[in-house]
Coordinates of C-alpha atoms and ligand atoms in Angstrom, one line a residue:
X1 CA 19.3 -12.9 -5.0
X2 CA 18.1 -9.2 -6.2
X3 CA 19.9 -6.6 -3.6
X4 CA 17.8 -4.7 -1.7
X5 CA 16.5 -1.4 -3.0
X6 CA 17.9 2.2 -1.6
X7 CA 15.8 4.3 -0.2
X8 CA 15.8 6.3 -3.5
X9 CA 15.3 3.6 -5.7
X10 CA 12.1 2.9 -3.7
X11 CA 11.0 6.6 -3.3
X12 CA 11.2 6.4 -7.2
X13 CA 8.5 3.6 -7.5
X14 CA 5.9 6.0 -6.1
X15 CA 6.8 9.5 -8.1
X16 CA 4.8 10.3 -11.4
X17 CA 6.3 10.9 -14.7
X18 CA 5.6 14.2 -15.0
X19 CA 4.4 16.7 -12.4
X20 CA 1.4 19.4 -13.4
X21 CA 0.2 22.3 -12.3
X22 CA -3.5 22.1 -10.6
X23 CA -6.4 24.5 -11.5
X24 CA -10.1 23.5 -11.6
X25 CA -11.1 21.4 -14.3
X26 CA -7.5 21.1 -15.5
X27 CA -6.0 19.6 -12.3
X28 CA -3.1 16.4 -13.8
X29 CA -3.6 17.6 -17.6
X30 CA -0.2 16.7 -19.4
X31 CA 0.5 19.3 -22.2
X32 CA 2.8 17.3 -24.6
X33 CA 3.8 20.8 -26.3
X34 CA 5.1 22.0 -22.8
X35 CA 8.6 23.1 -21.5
X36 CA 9.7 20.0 -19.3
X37 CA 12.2 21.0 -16.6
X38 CA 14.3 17.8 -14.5
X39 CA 14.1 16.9 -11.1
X40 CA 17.2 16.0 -9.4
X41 CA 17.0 14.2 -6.3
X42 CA 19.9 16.5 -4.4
X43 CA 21.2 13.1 -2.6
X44 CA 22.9 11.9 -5.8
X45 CA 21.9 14.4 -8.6
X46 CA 20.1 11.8 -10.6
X47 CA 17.1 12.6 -12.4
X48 CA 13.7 11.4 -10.6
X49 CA 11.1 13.0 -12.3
X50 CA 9.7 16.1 -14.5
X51 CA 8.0 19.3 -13.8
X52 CA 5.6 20.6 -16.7
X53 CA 5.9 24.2 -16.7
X54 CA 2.9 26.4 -17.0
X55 CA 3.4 29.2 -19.4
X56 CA 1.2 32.8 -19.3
X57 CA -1.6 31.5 -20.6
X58 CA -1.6 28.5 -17.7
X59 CA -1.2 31.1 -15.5
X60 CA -4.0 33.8 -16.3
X61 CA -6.5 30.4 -16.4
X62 CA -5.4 29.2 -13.2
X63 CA -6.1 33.3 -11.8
X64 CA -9.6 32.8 -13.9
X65 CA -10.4 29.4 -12.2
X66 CA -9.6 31.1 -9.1
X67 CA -11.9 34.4 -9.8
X68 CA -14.8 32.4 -11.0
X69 CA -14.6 30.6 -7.6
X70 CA -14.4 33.1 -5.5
X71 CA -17.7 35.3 -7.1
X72 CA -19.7 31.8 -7.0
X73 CA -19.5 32.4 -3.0
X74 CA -19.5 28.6 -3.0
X75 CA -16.1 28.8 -0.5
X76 CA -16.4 33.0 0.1
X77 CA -19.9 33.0 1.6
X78 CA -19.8 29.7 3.0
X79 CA -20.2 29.8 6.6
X80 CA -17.6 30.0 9.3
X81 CA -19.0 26.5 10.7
X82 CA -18.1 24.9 6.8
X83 CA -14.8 26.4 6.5
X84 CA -13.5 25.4 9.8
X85 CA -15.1 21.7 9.0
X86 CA -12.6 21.6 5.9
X87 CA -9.9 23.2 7.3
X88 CA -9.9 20.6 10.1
X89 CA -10.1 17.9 7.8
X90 CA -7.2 18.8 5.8
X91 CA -5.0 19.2 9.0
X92 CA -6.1 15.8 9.9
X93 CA -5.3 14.3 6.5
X94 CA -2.0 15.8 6.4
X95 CA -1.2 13.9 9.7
X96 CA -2.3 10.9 8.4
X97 CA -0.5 11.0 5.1
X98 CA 3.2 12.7 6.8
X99 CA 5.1 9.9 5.7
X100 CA 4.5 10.3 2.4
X101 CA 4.3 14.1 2.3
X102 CA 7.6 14.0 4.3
X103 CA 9.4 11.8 1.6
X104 CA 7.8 14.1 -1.4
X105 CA 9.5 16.8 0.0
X106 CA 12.8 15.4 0.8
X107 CA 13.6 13.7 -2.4
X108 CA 13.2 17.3 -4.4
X109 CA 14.4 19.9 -1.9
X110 CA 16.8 17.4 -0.1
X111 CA 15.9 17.9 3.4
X112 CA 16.4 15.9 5.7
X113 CA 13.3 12.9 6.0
X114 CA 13.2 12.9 9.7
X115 CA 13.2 16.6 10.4
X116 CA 10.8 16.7 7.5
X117 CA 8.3 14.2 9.3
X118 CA 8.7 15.2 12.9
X119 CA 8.9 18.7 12.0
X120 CA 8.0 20.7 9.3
X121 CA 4.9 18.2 8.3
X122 CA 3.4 18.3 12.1
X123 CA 3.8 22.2 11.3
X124 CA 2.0 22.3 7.9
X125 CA -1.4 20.1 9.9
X126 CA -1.1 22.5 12.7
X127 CA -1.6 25.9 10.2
X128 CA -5.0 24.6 9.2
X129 CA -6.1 23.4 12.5
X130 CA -4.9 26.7 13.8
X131 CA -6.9 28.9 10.9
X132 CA -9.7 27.1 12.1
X133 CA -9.5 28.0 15.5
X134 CA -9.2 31.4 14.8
X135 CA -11.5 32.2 12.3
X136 CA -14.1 30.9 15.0
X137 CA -12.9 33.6 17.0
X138 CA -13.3 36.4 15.0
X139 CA -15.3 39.9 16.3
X140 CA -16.5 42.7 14.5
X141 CA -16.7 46.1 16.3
X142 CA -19.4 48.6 16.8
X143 CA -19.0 52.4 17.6
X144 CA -21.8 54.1 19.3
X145 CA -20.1 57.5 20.1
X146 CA -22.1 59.2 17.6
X147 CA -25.8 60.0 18.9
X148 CA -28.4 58.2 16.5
X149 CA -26.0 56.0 14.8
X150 CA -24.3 53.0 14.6
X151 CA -21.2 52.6 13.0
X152 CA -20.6 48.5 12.5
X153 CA -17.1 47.1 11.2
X154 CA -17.1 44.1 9.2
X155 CA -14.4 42.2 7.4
X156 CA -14.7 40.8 3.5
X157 CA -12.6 38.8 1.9
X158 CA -10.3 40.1 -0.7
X159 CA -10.4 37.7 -4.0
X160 CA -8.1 36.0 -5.5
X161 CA -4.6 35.9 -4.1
X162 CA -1.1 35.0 -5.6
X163 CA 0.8 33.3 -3.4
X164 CA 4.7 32.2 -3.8
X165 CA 6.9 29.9 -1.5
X166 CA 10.3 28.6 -1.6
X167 CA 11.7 25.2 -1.7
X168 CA 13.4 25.2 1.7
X169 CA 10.5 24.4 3.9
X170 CA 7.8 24.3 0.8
X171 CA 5.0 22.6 2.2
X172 CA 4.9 24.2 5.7
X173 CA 4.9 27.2 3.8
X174 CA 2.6 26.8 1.3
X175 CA 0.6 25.1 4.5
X176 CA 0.9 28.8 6.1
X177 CA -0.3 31.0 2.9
X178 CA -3.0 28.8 2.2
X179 CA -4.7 28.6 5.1
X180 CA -4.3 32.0 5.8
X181 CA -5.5 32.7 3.1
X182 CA -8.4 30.5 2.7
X183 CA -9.6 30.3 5.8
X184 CA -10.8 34.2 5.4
X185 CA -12.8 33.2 1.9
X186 CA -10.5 33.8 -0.2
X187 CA -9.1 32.2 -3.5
X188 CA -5.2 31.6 -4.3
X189 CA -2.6 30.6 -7.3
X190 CA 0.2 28.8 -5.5
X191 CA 3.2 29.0 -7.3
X192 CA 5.8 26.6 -5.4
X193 CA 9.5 26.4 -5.7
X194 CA 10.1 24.4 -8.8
X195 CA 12.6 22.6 -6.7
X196 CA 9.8 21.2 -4.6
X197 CA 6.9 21.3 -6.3
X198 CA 5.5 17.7 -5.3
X199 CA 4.0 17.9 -1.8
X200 CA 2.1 20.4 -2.5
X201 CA 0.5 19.1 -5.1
X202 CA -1.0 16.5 -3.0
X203 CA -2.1 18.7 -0.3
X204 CA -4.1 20.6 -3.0
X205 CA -5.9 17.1 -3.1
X206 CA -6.3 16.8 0.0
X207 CA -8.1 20.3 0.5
X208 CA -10.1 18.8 -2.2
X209 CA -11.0 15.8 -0.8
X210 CA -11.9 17.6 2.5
X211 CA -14.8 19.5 0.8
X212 CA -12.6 22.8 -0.5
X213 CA -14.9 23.5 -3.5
X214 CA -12.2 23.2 -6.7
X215 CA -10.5 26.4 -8.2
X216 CA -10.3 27.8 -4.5
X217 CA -6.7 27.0 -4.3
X218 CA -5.0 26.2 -8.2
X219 CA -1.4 25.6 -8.5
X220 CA 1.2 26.9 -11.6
X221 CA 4.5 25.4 -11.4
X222 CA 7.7 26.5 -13.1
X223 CA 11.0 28.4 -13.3
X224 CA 10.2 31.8 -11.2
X225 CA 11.3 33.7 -14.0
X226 CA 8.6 32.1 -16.3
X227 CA 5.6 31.2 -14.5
X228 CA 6.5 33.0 -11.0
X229 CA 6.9 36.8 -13.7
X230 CA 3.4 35.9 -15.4
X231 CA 1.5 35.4 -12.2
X232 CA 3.0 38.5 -10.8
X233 CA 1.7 40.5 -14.1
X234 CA -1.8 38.2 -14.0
X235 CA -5.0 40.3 -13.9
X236 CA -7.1 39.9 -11.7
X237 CA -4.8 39.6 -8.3
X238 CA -5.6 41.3 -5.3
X239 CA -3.0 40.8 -3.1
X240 CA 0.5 39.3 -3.3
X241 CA 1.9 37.6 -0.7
X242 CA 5.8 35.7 -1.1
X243 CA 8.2 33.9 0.9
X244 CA 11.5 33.8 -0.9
X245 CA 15.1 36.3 -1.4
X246 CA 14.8 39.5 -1.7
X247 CA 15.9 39.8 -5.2
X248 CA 13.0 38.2 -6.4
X249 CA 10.2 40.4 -4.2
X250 CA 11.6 43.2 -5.9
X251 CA 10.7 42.2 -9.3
X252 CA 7.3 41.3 -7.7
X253 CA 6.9 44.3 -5.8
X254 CA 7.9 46.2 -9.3
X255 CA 5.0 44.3 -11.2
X256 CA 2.3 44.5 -7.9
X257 CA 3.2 48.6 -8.0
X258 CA 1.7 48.6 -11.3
X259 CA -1.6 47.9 -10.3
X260 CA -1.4 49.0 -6.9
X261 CA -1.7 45.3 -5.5
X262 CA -0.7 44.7 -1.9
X263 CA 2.5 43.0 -1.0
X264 CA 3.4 41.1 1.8
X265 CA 6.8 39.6 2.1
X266 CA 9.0 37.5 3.9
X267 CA 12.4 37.3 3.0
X268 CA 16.1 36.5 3.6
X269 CA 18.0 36.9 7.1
X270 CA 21.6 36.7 8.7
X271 CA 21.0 36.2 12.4
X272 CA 23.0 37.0 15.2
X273 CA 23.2 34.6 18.2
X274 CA 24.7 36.4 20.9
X275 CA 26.4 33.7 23.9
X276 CA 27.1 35.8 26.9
X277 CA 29.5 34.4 29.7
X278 CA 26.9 34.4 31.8
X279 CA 25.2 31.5 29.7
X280 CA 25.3 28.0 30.1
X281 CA 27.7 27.4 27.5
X282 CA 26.4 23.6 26.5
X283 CA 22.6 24.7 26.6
X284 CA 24.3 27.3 24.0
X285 CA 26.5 24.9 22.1
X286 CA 22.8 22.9 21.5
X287 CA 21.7 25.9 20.4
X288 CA 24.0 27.5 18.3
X289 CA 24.3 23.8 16.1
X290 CA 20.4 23.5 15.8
X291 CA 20.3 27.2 14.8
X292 CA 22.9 27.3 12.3
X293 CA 23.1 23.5 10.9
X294 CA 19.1 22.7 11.3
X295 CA 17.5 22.4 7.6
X296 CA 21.1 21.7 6.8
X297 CA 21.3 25.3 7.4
X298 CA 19.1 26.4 4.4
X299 CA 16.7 28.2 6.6
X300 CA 15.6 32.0 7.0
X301 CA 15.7 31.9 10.9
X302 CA 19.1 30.6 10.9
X303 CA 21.6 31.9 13.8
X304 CA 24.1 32.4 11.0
X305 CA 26.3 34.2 13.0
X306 CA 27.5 33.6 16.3
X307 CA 29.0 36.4 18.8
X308 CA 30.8 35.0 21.7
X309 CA 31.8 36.7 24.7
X310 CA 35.8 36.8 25.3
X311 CA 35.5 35.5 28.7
X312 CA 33.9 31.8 26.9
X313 CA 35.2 32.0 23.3
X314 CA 37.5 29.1 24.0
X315 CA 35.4 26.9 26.1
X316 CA 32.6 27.6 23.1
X317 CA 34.7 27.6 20.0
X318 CA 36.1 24.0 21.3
X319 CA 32.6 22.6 21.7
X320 CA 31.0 24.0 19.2
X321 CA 33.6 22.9 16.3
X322 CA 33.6 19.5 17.4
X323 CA 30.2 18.7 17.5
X324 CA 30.2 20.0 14.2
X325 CA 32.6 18.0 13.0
X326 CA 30.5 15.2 14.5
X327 CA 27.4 15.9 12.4
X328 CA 25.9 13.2 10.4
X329 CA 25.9 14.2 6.7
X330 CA 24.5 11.8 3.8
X331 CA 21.9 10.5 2.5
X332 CA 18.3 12.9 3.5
X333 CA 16.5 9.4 2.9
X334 CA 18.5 8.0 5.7
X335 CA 16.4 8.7 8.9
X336 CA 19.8 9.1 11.2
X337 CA 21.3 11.6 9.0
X338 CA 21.5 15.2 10.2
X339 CA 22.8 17.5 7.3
X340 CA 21.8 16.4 4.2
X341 CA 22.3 18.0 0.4
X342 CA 22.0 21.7 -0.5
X343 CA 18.7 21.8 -2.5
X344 CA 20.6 21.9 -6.3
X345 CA 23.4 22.0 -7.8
X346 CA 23.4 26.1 -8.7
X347 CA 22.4 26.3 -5.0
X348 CA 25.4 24.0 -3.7
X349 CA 27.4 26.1 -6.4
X350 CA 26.7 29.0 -4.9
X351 CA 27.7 28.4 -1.4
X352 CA 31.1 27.1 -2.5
X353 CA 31.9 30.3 -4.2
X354 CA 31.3 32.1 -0.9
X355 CA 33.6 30.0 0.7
X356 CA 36.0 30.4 -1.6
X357 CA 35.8 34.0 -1.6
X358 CA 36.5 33.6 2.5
X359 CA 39.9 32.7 2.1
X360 CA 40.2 36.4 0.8
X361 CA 38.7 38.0 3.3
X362 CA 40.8 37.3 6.6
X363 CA 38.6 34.8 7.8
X364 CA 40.1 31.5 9.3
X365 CA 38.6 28.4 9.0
X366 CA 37.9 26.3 12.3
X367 CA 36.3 23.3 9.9
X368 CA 34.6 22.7 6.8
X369 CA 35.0 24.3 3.9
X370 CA 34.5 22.3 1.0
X371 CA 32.5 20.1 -1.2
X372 CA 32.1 16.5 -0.1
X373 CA 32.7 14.1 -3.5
X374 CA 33.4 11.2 -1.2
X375 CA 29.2 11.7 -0.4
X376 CA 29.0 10.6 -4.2
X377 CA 27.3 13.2 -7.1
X378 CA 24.9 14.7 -4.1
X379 CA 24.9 18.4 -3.9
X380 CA 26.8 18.4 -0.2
X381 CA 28.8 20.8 1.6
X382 CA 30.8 20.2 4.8
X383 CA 29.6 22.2 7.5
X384 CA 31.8 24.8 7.9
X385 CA 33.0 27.4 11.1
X386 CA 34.6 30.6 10.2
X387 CA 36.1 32.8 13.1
X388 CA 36.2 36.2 11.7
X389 CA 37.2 39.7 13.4
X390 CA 35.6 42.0 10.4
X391 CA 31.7 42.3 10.4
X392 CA 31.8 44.0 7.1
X393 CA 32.9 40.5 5.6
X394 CA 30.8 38.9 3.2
X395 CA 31.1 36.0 5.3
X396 CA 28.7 38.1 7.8
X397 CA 26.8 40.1 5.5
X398 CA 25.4 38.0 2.9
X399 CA 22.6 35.0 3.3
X400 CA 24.8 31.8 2.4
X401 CA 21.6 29.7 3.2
X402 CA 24.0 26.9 3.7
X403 CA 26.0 24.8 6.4
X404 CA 28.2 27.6 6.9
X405 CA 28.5 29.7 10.3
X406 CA 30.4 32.5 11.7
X407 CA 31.8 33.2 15.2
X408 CA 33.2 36.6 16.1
X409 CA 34.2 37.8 19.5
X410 CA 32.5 40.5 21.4
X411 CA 34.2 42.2 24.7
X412 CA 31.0 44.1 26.1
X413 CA 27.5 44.3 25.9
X414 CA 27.3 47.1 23.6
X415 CA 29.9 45.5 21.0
X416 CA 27.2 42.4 20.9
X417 CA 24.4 44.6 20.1
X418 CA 26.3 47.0 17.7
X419 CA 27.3 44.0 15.8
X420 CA 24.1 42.2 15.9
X421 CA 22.5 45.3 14.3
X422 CA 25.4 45.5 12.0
X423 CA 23.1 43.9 9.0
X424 CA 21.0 45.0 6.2
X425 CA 18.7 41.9 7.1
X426 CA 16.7 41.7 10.9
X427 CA 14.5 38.6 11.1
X428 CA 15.6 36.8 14.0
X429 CA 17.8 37.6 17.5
X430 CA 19.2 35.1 19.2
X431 CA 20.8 35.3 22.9
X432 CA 21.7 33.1 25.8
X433 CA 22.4 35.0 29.1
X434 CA 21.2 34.2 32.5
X435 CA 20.7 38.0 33.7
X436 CA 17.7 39.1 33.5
X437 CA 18.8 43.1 32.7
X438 CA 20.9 41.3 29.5
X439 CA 17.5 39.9 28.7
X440 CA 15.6 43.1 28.6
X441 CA 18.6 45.3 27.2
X442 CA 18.1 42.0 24.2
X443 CA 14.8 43.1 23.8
X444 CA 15.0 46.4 23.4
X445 CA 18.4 46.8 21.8
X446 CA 17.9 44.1 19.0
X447 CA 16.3 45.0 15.9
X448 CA 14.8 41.9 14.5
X449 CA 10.8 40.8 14.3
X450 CA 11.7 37.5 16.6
X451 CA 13.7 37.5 19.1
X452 CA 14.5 33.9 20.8
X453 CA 15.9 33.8 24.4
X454 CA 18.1 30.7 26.0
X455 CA 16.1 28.6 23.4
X456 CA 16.9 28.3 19.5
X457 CA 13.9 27.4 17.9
X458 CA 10.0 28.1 19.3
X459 CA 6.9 29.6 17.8
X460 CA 4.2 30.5 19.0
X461 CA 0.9 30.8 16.0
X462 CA -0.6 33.4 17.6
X463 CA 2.7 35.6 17.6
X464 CA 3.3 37.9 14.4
X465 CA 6.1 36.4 12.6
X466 CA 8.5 38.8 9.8
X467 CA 11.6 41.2 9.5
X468 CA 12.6 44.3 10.2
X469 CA 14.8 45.9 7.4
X470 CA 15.3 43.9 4.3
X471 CA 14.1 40.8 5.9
X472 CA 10.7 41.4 4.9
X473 CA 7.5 43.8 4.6
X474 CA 4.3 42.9 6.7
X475 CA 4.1 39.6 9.2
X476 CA 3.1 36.3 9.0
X477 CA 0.4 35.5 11.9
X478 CA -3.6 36.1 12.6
X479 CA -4.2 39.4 12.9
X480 CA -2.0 40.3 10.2
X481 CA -3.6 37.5 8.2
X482 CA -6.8 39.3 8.8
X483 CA -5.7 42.4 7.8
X484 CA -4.0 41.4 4.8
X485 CA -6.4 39.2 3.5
X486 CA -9.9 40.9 4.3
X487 CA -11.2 44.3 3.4
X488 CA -12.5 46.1 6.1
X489 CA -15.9 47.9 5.7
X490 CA -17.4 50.8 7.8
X491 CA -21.0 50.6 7.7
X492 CA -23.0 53.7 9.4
X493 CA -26.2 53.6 10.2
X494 CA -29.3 56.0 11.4
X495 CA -30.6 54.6 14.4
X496 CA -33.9 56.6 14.2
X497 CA -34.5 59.5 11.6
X498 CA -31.6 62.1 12.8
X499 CA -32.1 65.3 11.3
X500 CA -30.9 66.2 7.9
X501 CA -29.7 69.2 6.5
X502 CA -32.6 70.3 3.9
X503 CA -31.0 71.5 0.7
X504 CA -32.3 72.8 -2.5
X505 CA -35.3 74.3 -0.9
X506 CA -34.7 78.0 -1.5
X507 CA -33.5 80.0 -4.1
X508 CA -30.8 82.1 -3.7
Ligands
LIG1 P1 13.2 32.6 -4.4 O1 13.0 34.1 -4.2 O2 14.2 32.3 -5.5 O3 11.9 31.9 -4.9 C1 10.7 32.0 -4.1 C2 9.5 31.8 -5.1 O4 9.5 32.9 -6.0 C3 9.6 30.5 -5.9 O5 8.4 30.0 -6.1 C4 10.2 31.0 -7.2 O6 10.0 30.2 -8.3 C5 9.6 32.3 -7.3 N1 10.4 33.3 -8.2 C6 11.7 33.3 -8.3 N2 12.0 34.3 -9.2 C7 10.9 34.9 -9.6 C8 10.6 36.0 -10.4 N3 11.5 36.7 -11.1 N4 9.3 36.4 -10.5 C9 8.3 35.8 -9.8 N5 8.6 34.7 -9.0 C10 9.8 34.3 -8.9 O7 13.6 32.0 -3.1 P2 14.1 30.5 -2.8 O8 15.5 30.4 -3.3 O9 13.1 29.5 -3.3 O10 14.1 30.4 -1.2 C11 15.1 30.7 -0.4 C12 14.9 32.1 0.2 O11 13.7 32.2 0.9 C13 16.0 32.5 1.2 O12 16.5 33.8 1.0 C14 15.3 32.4 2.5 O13 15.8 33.3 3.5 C15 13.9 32.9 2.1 N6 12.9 32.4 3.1 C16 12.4 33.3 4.0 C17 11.5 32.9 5.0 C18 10.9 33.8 5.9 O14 9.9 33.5 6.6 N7 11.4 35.0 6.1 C19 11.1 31.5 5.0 C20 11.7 30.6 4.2 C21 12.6 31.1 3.2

């Protein structure tokens, strides 16, 4: 009797050969002549499938697609009514199809297939359904200070947009741009991590087949360095908007200031989560391991590094180090597992050299620390605590964007927020206290564009979302979405015939 197939094997079955790019007219074109790039499934390394990479010329036809379609009006004038009709669609088509979006996902970036499907996919249907909503509430203003005029304010959509996401949560992501994007009339390039380019790809088919006209939304896929440089140089872009490290939105931000495009980025973080001893300490503990180990803790938000008040370090320390050594890692296919592989092998690479580097820095290792061979070829890492007394360390300095956390000891309140500050990066505060004075001084002591209180994880749509510091430029969320994505126009008009001042009707 044939043994039954692994998860992989079966995942397999349903991949293509090769994956494409998608611009109107083009959309699943294989180019024989084109650089090929492997994808590994992260679980055992093994090749599952190829990525075509879309060179310059790819590029600038997928920004042309996206121009052409944007002047036609066809999706830019449409009305309000339309748009929300297709946005709604696609949110409801996403739902349906999670499963499989869910498993495209997780066999290229590695994540987890549960988190993916009860999580991150949900997420991705509610961005649209959320656009929708908010795009139906949309006001323009009037000013009537000025006697015998009107002054109107209207919004426009910009053009054609390039829009970049990362492979760590790539089709909430790419959900997030788009329909921000979109939903204001605008066009896009999408230019996905080529370490999770698949899901994507369908929900570009699913806009499609919810009525978004083709060449609104075109996707180029490829190394960043290739395909991610040429759309950054492209003609033709009016605004810039990227999810990613920091090193790369330089280099964008260096070709955008060329032309004067508009950036908005989102970018790297190293989070404090401050535990008072005031706290309840196991509320924390569940907090702390969903903060630092969700995403197998390859997420921007993560609360990377934990600062523990004296009074509860041991109580804490105890907990928190045995759950973690309790966490399921393995397979991502596998719906009980909990920490699955880093996304590829550089990536898993990369990690290891930072804890290796630990050993120099003073830091003592509480668990973890190392590859996991006995997992098989996958790309895993053990998660791994780190008790460290030096806030300089690399160890809580530098995004490791892996299974790898920190806990340091504060004695006061000030300490806490000194060190939490103590970072180039401010995306995210973290703090568990019961006092409500420690909850204000959190507030207003903590530099960082979210600040999450006796909870790990929450967002709210309609909240602005983005770093302070070198954790990002601009926010995610509606009304910056409006502003980024729309021109506004100032239109003033005579009411009646005010009078004018007569010139040219005497010589001098
Ligand atoms: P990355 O910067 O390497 O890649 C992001 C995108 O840019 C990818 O599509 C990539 O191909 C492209 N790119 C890379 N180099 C490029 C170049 N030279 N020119 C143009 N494009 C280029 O980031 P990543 O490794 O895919 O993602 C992980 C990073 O993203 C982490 O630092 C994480 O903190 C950050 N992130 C931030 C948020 C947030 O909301 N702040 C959310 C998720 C991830």
């Amino acid at each position: 009797m044939a043994s039954p197939m692994s998860p992989i094997e079966a995942a397999k079955l349903t991949l293509p050969d090769i994956i494409t790019g998608h611009t109107a007219g083009l959309s699943v074109k294989t180019n024989s002549s084109a650089v090929t790039l492997p994808v590994h499934f992260p679980g055992t390394g093994e090749i599952i499938t190829h990525l075509q990479e879309d060179n310059a010329a790819q590029v600038n036809s997928a920004v042309d697609a996206a121009k052409v379609r944007f002047q036609t009006g066809e999706w830019s004038q449409c009305t309000v009514d339309e748009k929300q009709r297709v946005l709604r669609a696609t949110a409801q088509a996403v739902r349906n199809q999670a499963q499989e979006l869910a498993l495209k996902e997780s066999v290229c970036a590695g994540l987890p297939f549960a988190h993916l499907a009860a999580r991150q996919i949900p997420r991705a249907a509610d961005n649209f359904d959320f656009f929708a909503d908010y795009i139906g509430q949309l006001a323009g203003e009037t000013y009537d200070q000025l006697p015998e005029y009107r002054t109107v304010v209207t919004r426009q959509p910009v053009g054609v947009a390039a829009l970049y996401t990362p492979w760590n949560a790539c089709l909430a992501l790419s959900s997030m741009q788009i329909a921000s994007c979109i939903a204001f009339g605008n066009s896009c390039v999408l230019k996905p991590s080529e370490f999770a380019p698949l899901a994507v790809l369908q929900l570009v088919q699913l806009l499609e087949a919810a009525g978004l006209p083709s060449g609104v939304v075109n996707i180029v896929n490829g190394r960043g360095s290739v395909t991610g440089a040429a759309l950054a140089k492209a003609e033709n872009i009016d605004r810039i908007s990227l999810t990613g490290r920091g090193a790369t939105a330089r280099k964008v931000m260096a070709a955008a200031a060329t032309k004067l495009t508009p950036v908005h980025f989102e970018l790297e973080g190293k989070s404090a989560n401050i535990i008072f001893d005031d706290a309840d300490i196991d509320r924390a503990i569940d907090g702390a391991l969903v903060s630092a180990f969700g995403n197998s803790g390859q997420i921007c938000i993560a609360g990377s590094r934990i600062l523990i008040h004296a009074n509860v370090a041991d109580r804490f320390i105890e907990g928190f180090v045995a759950r973690t050594e309790n966490l399921k890692v393995g397979d991502p296919l596998d719906s009980t597992t909990e920490i699955g592989p880093m996304a590829f092998a550089q990536h898993q690479q990369q990690v290891l050299e930072h804890l290796a580097l630990a050993k120099d820095t003073g830091a003592t290792l509480l668990t973890g620390g190392h590859a996991m061979p006995e997992l098989g070829n996958g790309y895993f890492v053990a998660p791994t605590v780190f008790q460290v007394s030096d806030n300089c360390s690399p160890l809580c300095q530098e995004e490791i964007f892996g299974p790898v956390v920190t806990i340091q000891v504060f004695n006061d309140d000030e300490e806490a927020w000194t060190l939490a500050n103590d970072s180039r990066f401010g995306l995210i505060g973290y703090c568990w206290t019961e006092s409500l004075q420690r909850a204000q001084a959190f507030q207003q002591q903590v530099d960082a564009g979210t600040l999450w209180l006796n909870t790990p994880i929450a967002r709210d749509l309609r909240a602005p979302f983005g770093g302070f510091k070198a954790s990002g430029i601009g926010r995610d969320g509606p009304r910056h979405a409006a502003d980024f994505f729309t021109e506004e126009k100032a239109t003033i008009a005579a009411l009646g015939k005010p009078t004018l001042r007569k010139m040219g009707v005497s010589r001098h």
